[in-house]
Amino acid sequence: MPPQAEADTSTTGVLYESDVQTKDGGLDREVAGMKYAGSKKYDLVYANIIWFILLHIASLYALYVAFADTMWQTNVFAFVCYLQSGMGITAGVHRLWAHKAFKAKWPLRLTLMLWNTMAFQDSVIDWARDHRVHHKYSDTDADPHNAVRGFFFAHVGWLCCRKSDQVKAKGQLIDMSDLENDPILAFQKKYYMKLMPLVCFILPTVIPVYGWDESWANAFLVPTLLRYAIVLNATWSVNSFAHFFGHRPYDNALNPRENLGVACVALGEGFHNFHHTFPWDYKSSELPFYTLPNPSSAFIDFMAYIGQASDLKTVSNAVVRRRAKRTGDGTHKIWGWDDTD
Ligand code: ST9
Ligand code: ZN
Ligand code: ZN
């Protein structure tokens, strides 16, 4: 810990006992000897493996159907479902709940909870717990999707086997009381297995059939299965592509990277070196939404404009610039505000 560092949990909401915020706005992480310990036996979960294989085979067929057979209304509807369920992940469980990067009134929280359930990535409380562990123990054995275990493990492999003892042990130290005490999130967790099939699978299938006479098969394949698989892979890409490929303008010592391709499919979540350096910033990016693609920031800005979101946390340009100069890989001029002065 640098001598000038001081603990400050007021700005991030996700600082942990070993994290301290430094004067330049960065985080010093203590990984306590948790680096990847080498080859490991995986306790495979065959039901998940079979389900993901079937989902992806069906989605490839659905992609063909989307071009060859569906009504245009169904494709527009599928895109809207992608945006809604994607926002439930990015603006919802990621920025609002896992990182507390802004505050939201109950109508927005309820909407984001339903959109999040539509994405079927498990309850907000479970997702946020894994994600807080991921930030605190990034790229170590206590990271649920430790990228040091390889691209495939970080992308989907981690969902096909039991979690390591270190993940569970370190995860138990994470304070989740803020989310557990939110009645909207407690409701989602309690009724997840009823709510999720309804909003992720049943409604997106039924609406096109009764709304504009789409066939049952097309409605199930395109806005339901294909949309679900796309949002899953877009999310997983942040753990895989954005932990492997791209520049590191803010902290060259961190594995996560800036990846424009991922940002494009993941509604603005690909600026991952910035995000791991400054996890409490509501934009998950240095730049505002009108400079690099970031629909999730645009959404949060709009919600603030109509009074549904408040206390949007962000890092000042000066702090970002100083940090980039001190620990970045020299590519900040590509990704951030001009830092030549
Ligand atoms: C999915 C999640 O896809 C994807 C998350 C990706 C995150 C990306 C982040 C990047 C930034 C954001 C970008 C957004 C971009 C969005 C773009 C949109 C366009 N700490 O889990 P279990 C304990 S999900 C502490 O079963 P197993 C705990 O006691 C896909 N303790 O562990 C727990 O009991 P409880 C859909 C922990 O048995 C108990 O273990 N879902 C922790 O090892 C059992 O928990 C699926 O397919 C922890 N972190 O099984 C299901 N974790 O909960 C997939 C666990 O009661 N999952 N414990 O406290 C599973 O089947 C299982 O979780 C498993 C592990 C097989 C993977
Ligand atoms: Zn990450
Ligand atoms: Zn995060």
Coordinates of C-alpha atoms in Angstrom, one line a residue, residues 62 70-86 114-120 194-229 231:
A62 CA -32.2 -19.5 -35.7
T70 CA -39.1 -14.5 -40.0
M71 CA -41.4 -11.5 -40.4
W72 CA -39.6 -8.1 -40.1
Q73 CA -41.6 -7.3 -37.0
T74 CA -40.1 -10.3 -35.3
N75 CA -36.6 -9.3 -36.1
V76 CA -37.2 -5.7 -34.8
F77 CA -38.8 -7.3 -31.7
A78 CA -35.7 -9.5 -31.2
F79 CA -33.5 -6.5 -31.4
V80 CA -35.6 -4.7 -28.8
C81 CA -35.4 -7.8 -26.5
Y82 CA -31.6 -7.8 -27.0
L83 CA -31.4 -4.1 -26.0
Q84 CA -33.7 -4.6 -22.9
S85 CA -32.0 -7.8 -21.6
G86 CA -28.6 -6.3 -22.4
L114 CA -37.2 -7.4 -15.1
W115 CA -34.9 -6.8 -18.0
N116 CA -32.1 -8.5 -16.1
T117 CA -34.3 -11.5 -15.5
M118 CA -35.0 -11.6 -19.2
A119 CA -31.2 -12.1 -19.8
F120 CA -31.3 -15.3 -17.6
K194 CA -40.8 -18.7 -12.0
L195 CA -40.0 -15.2 -13.2
M196 CA -37.1 -16.2 -15.4
P197 CA -38.9 -18.7 -17.7
L198 CA -41.8 -16.2 -18.0
V199 CA -39.8 -13.1 -19.1
C200 CA -36.8 -14.8 -20.8
F201 CA -38.6 -17.6 -22.8
I202 CA -42.5 -17.5 -22.6
L203 CA -43.3 -13.8 -23.2
P204 CA -40.7 -13.3 -26.1
T205 CA -42.3 -16.3 -27.8
V206 CA -45.9 -15.5 -27.2
I207 CA -45.8 -11.8 -28.1
P208 CA -44.9 -12.2 -31.8
V209 CA -47.4 -15.0 -32.2
Y210 CA -50.4 -13.1 -30.8
G211 CA -49.0 -9.7 -31.8
W212 CA -48.5 -10.1 -35.6
D213 CA -49.1 -13.8 -36.4
E214 CA -45.6 -15.0 -36.4
S215 CA -45.2 -18.8 -36.3
W216 CA -44.5 -20.4 -32.9
A217 CA -41.3 -21.9 -34.2
N218 CA -39.9 -18.6 -35.5
A219 CA -41.0 -16.8 -32.4
F220 CA -39.2 -19.3 -30.2
L221 CA -36.1 -19.4 -32.3
V222 CA -35.3 -15.8 -33.1
P223 CA -36.4 -13.3 -30.3
T224 CA -36.0 -16.0 -27.7
L225 CA -33.2 -18.5 -28.2
L226 CA -31.0 -16.5 -30.7
R227 CA -31.4 -13.3 -28.7
Y228 CA -30.6 -15.1 -25.5
A229 CA -27.4 -16.7 -27.0
V231 CA -26.6 -11.6 -25.1

